[in-house]
Amino acid sequence: MENNIKKVLNEKINPILLNHGGEAELVKFNDNIVTIRFKGACANCPSASKTLEDTVSILLKEELKEIKGVKLAQGVGDKLIDIAKKILNK
């Protein structure tokens, strides 16, 4: 299922988000709930929750009927933590 979710993100959702300088990545899939993280301009956008509801959730549920819900990951991503560690270790 995770590969199918990634395919929908890459083929249907991210082309839309890229028009605004952002993208979405799969964080996890558990109990038919998809957790995504917005990246780029979408990561700090004040309309992120609306984009999640009106675009990401609708398209994922249309393509993959097994999905019951879509939520946004909270917190800092691994990539940013790695960058911070490198800076602090200098």
PDB file of C-alpha atoms in Angstrom:
ATOM      1  CA  MET A   1       0.000   0.000   0.000  1.00  0.00           C
ATOM      2  CA  GLU A   2       2.840   2.420   0.763  1.00  0.00           C
ATOM      3  CA  ASN A   3       4.090   2.144  -2.820  1.00  0.00           C
ATOM      4  CA  ASN A   4       0.600   2.954  -4.098  1.00  0.00           C
ATOM      5  CA  ILE A   5       0.403   5.987  -1.815  1.00  0.00           C
ATOM      6  CA  LYS A   6       3.812   7.199  -2.999  1.00  0.00           C
ATOM      7  CA  LYS A   7       2.701   6.749  -6.601  1.00  0.00           C
ATOM      8  CA  VAL A   8      -0.394   8.900  -6.070  1.00  0.00           C
ATOM      9  CA  LEU A   9       1.680  11.522  -4.263  1.00  0.00           C
ATOM     10  CA  ASN A  10       4.255  11.620  -7.057  1.00  0.00           C
ATOM     11  CA  GLU A  11       1.896  11.448 -10.015  1.00  0.00           C
ATOM     12  CA  LYS A  12      -1.217  13.328  -8.891  1.00  0.00           C
ATOM     13  CA  ILE A  13      -0.523  15.454  -5.814  1.00  0.00           C
ATOM     14  CA  ASN A  14       3.060  16.676  -6.007  1.00  0.00           C
ATOM     15  CA  PRO A  15       2.674  18.168  -9.498  1.00  0.00           C
ATOM     16  CA  ILE A  16      -0.049  20.409  -8.020  1.00  0.00           C
ATOM     17  CA  LEU A  17       2.018  21.299  -4.948  1.00  0.00           C
ATOM     18  CA  LEU A  18       5.142  21.948  -7.022  1.00  0.00           C
ATOM     19  CA  ASN A  19       3.284  24.822  -8.692  1.00  0.00           C
ATOM     20  CA  HIS A  20       3.446  26.486  -5.267  1.00  0.00           C
ATOM     21  CA  GLY A  21       7.028  25.464  -4.487  1.00  0.00           C
ATOM     22  CA  GLY A  22       6.216  22.512  -2.259  1.00  0.00           C
ATOM     23  CA  GLU A  23       5.597  18.792  -2.137  1.00  0.00           C
ATOM     24  CA  ALA A  24       4.281  16.058   0.117  1.00  0.00           C
ATOM     25  CA  GLU A  25       6.045  12.938   1.325  1.00  0.00           C
ATOM     26  CA  LEU A  26       4.700   9.834   3.007  1.00  0.00           C
ATOM     27  CA  VAL A  27       5.735   9.547   6.654  1.00  0.00           C
ATOM     28  CA  LYS A  28       3.743   6.434   7.542  1.00  0.00           C
ATOM     29  CA  PHE A  29       0.679   4.368   6.803  1.00  0.00           C
ATOM     30  CA  ASN A  30      -0.986   2.688   9.760  1.00  0.00           C
ATOM     31  CA  ASP A  31      -4.564   1.455  10.347  1.00  0.00           C
ATOM     32  CA  ASN A  32      -5.591   2.852   6.949  1.00  0.00           C
ATOM     33  CA  ILE A  33      -4.498   6.344   8.025  1.00  0.00           C
ATOM     34  CA  VAL A  34      -1.894   8.141   5.900  1.00  0.00           C
ATOM     35  CA  THR A  35       0.496  10.546   7.597  1.00  0.00           C
ATOM     36  CA  ILE A  36       2.277  12.980   5.299  1.00  0.00           C
ATOM     37  CA  ARG A  37       4.785  15.784   5.693  1.00  0.00           C
ATOM     38  CA  PHE A  38       4.738  18.893   3.577  1.00  0.00           C
ATOM     39  CA  LYS A  39       8.104  20.084   2.303  1.00  0.00           C
ATOM     40  CA  GLY A  40       9.349  23.241   0.635  1.00  0.00           C
ATOM     41  CA  ALA A  41       6.987  26.203   0.590  1.00  0.00           C
ATOM     42  CA  CYS A  42       4.111  23.998   1.754  1.00  0.00           C
ATOM     43  CA  ALA A  43       5.888  23.180   5.037  1.00  0.00           C
ATOM     44  CA  ASN A  44       5.250  26.621   6.525  1.00  0.00           C
ATOM     45  CA  CYS A  45       2.230  27.672   4.538  1.00  0.00           C
ATOM     46  CA  PRO A  46      -0.708  29.040   6.538  1.00  0.00           C
ATOM     47  CA  SER A  47      -3.036  27.155   4.166  1.00  0.00           C
ATOM     48  CA  ALA A  48      -1.404  23.757   4.747  1.00  0.00           C
ATOM     49  CA  SER A  49      -4.380  22.292   6.610  1.00  0.00           C
ATOM     50  CA  LYS A  50      -6.756  23.425   3.853  1.00  0.00           C
ATOM     51  CA  THR A  51      -4.468  21.925   1.198  1.00  0.00           C
ATOM     52  CA  LEU A  52      -4.394  18.694   3.192  1.00  0.00           C
ATOM     53  CA  GLU A  53      -8.202  18.522   3.360  1.00  0.00           C
ATOM     54  CA  ASP A  54      -9.133  19.908  -0.053  1.00  0.00           C
ATOM     55  CA  THR A  55      -6.426  18.369  -2.214  1.00  0.00           C
ATOM     56  CA  VAL A  56      -4.285  15.672  -0.638  1.00  0.00           C
ATOM     57  CA  SER A  57      -6.979  13.832   1.297  1.00  0.00           C
ATOM     58  CA  ILE A  58      -9.528  13.939  -1.523  1.00  0.00           C
ATOM     59  CA  LEU A  59      -7.115  12.697  -4.197  1.00  0.00           C
ATOM     60  CA  LEU A  60      -5.663   9.918  -2.031  1.00  0.00           C
ATOM     61  CA  LYS A  61      -9.125   8.675  -1.028  1.00  0.00           C
ATOM     62  CA  GLU A  62     -10.364   8.794  -4.626  1.00  0.00           C
ATOM     63  CA  GLU A  63      -7.410   6.743  -5.862  1.00  0.00           C
ATOM     64  CA  LEU A  64      -7.089   4.352  -2.911  1.00  0.00           C
ATOM     65  CA  LYS A  65     -10.449   3.401  -1.419  1.00  0.00           C
ATOM     66  CA  GLU A  66      -8.827   1.680   1.596  1.00  0.00           C
ATOM     67  CA  ILE A  67      -7.655   4.989   3.036  1.00  0.00           C
ATOM     68  CA  LYS A  68      -9.825   6.171   5.917  1.00  0.00           C
ATOM     69  CA  GLY A  69      -7.993   9.383   6.716  1.00  0.00           C
ATOM     70  CA  VAL A  70      -5.021  11.608   6.007  1.00  0.00           C
ATOM     71  CA  LYS A  71      -3.162  13.627   8.621  1.00  0.00           C
ATOM     72  CA  LEU A  72      -0.214  15.953   8.715  1.00  0.00           C
ATOM     73  CA  ALA A  73       2.950  14.916  10.547  1.00  0.00           C
ATOM     74  CA  GLN A  74       3.970  17.230  13.336  1.00  0.00           C
ATOM     75  CA  GLY A  75       7.514  18.015  14.351  1.00  0.00           C
ATOM     76  CA  VAL A  76      10.857  18.362  12.680  1.00  0.00           C
ATOM     77  CA  GLY A  77      11.924  16.037   9.877  1.00  0.00           C
ATOM     78  CA  ASP A  78      15.003  13.826   9.989  1.00  0.00           C
ATOM     79  CA  LYS A  79      16.750  15.869   7.314  1.00  0.00           C
ATOM     80  CA  LEU A  80      16.538  19.056   9.369  1.00  0.00           C
ATOM     81  CA  ILE A  81      17.752  17.242  12.483  1.00  0.00           C
ATOM     82  CA  ASP A  82      20.777  15.947  10.544  1.00  0.00           C
ATOM     83  CA  ILE A  83      21.595  19.465   9.343  1.00  0.00           C
ATOM     84  CA  ALA A  84      21.323  20.826  12.875  1.00  0.00           C
ATOM     85  CA  LYS A  85      23.620  18.093  14.213  1.00  0.00           C
ATOM     86  CA  LYS A  86      26.235  18.919  11.598  1.00  0.00           C
ATOM     87  CA  ILE A  87      26.107  22.608  12.483  1.00  0.00           C
ATOM     88  CA  LEU A  88      26.343  21.938  16.225  1.00  0.00           C
ATOM     89  CA  ASN A  89      29.262  19.543  15.821  1.00  0.00           C
ATOM     90  CA  LYS A  90      31.455  22.125  14.046  1.00  0.00           C
TER      91      LYS A  90
END
